Structure formats: C-alpha cells, structure tokens
PDB file of C-alpha atoms in Angstrom:
ATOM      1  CA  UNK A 157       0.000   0.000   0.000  1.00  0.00           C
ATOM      2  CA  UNK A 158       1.231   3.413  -1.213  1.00  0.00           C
ATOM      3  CA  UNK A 159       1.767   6.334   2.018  1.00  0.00           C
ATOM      4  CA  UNK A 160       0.060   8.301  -0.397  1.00  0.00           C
ATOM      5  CA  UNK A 161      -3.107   7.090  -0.442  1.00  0.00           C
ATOM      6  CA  UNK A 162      -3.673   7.302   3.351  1.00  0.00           C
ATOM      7  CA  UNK A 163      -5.778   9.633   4.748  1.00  0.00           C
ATOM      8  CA  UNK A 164      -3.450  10.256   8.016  1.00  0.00           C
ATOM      9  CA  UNK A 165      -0.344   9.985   8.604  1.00  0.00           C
ATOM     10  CA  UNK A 166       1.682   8.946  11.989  1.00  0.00           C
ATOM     11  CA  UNK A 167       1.607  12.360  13.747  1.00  0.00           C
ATOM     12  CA  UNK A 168      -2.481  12.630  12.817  1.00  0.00           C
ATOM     13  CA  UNK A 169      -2.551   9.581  14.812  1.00  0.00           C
ATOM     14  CA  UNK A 170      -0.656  10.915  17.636  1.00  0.00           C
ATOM     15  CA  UNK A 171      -2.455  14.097  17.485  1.00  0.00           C
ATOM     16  CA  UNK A 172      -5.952  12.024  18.238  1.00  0.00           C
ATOM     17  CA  UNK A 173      -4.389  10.379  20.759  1.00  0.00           C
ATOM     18  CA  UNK A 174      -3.278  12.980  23.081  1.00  0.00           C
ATOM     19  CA  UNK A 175      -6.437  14.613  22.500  1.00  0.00           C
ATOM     20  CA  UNK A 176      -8.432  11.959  23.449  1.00  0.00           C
ATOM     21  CA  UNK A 177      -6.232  11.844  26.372  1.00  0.00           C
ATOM     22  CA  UNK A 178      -6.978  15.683  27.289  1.00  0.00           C
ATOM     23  CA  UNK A 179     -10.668  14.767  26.901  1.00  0.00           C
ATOM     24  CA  UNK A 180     -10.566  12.008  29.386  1.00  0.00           C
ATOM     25  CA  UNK A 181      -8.825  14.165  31.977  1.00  0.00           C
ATOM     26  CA  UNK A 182     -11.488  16.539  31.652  1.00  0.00           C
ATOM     27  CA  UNK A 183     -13.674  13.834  32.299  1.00  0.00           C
ATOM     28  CA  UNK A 184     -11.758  12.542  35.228  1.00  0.00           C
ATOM     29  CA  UNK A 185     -11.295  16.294  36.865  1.00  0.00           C
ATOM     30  CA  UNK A 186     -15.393  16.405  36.345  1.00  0.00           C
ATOM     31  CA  UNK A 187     -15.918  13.208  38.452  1.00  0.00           C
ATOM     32  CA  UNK A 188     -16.074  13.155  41.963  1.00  0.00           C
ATOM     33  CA  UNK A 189     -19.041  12.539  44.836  1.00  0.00           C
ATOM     34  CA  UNK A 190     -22.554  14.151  44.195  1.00  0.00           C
ATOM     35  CA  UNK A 191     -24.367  15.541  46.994  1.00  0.00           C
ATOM     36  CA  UNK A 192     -27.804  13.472  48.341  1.00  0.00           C
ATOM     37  CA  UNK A 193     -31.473  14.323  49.836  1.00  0.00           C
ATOM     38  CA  UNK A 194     -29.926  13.664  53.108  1.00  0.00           C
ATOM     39  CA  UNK A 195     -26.367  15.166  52.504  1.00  0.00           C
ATOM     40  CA  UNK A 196     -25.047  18.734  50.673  1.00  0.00           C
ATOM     41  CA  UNK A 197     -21.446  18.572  49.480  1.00  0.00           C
ATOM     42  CA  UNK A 198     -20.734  22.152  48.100  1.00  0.00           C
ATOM     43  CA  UNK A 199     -17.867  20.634  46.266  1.00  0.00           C
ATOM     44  CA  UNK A 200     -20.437  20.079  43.652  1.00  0.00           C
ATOM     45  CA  UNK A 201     -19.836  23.525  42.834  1.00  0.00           C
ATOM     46  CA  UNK A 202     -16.016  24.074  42.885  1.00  0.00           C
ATOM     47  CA  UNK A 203     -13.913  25.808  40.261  1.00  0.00           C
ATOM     48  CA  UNK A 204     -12.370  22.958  38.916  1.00  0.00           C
ATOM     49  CA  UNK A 205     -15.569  20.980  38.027  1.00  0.00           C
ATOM     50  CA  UNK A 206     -17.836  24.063  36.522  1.00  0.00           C
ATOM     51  CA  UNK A 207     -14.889  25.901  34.589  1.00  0.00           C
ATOM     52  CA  UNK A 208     -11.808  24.135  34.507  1.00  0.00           C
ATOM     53  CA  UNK A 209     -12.875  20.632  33.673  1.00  0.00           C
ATOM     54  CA  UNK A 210     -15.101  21.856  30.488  1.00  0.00           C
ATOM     55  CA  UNK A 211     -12.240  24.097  29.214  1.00  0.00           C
ATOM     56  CA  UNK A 212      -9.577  21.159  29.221  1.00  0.00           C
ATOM     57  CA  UNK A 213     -12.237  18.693  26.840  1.00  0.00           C
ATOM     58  CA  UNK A 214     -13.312  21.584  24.676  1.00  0.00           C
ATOM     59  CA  UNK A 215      -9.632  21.657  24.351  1.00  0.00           C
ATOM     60  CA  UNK A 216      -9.485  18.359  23.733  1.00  0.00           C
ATOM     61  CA  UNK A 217     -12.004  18.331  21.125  1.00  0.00           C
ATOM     62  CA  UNK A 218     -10.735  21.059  19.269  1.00  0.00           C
ATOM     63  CA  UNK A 219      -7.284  19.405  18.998  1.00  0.00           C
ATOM     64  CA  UNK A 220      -8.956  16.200  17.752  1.00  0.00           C
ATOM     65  CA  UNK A 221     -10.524  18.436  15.092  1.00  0.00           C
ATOM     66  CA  UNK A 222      -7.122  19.492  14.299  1.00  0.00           C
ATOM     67  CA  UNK A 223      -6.009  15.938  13.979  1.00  0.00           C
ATOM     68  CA  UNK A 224      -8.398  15.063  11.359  1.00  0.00           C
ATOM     69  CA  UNK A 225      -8.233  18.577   9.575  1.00  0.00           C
ATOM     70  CA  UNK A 226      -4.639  18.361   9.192  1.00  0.00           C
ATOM     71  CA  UNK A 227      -2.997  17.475   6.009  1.00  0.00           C
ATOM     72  CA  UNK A 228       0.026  14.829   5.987  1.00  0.00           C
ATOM     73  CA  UNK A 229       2.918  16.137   4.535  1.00  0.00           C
ATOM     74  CA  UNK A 230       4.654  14.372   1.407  1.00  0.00           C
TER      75      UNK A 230
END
C-alpha cells in the first residue's frame, strides 16, 4: 500500500491520541461525589468541576478536530 493514499499519517494519529487523552482528563477532573437528599457537598460547585474541567475537553475536542483537519505532509 502506497503512504500516499492514506488519509493520516503517523503524527495525525498521535495528534488524536493525546487529545483523546486531554478529553478524558477533563472527564476525570469532572468526576467526583454528588451531593444526596440527606447530605449537601458544596464541592459540587467548585472551580475545577464548573470551569476548569469543560475548558480542558473543549480543548481536547478542538485538537482532535485538528487531527483530522490536518494534512500529511509528502
């Protein structure tokens, strides 16, 4: 098979890949305990869940755009 005729090329692959790395740590940095009927746990609300957490995967996502926008070079 001719390099030529592939859509990507290595460093489109490793492009998606650390993106969908920076998506899952958003993910992870979202997750934590949830408060209950019985039991408020303001850290529902902290920085890092409601701003920081959503700004890292839209990061993500925009660099996995990237990765499949990008044109291999010859």
């Amino acid at each position: 098979m001719d390099k030529k005729n592939l859509a990507f090329d290595k460093v489109n692959y490793i492009l998606l890949a650390v993106g969908m790395a920076v998506v899952v740590l958003g993910f992870i940095l979202m997750s934590g305990g949830s408060s209950s009927e019985t039991a408020y746990d303001p850290d529902i609300f902290s920085v890092r869940r409601i701003k920081v957490a959503p700004v890292v995967c839209l990061i993500g996502f925009v660099s996995m755009i990237y990765a499949v926008i990008r044109k291999p070079k010859d």
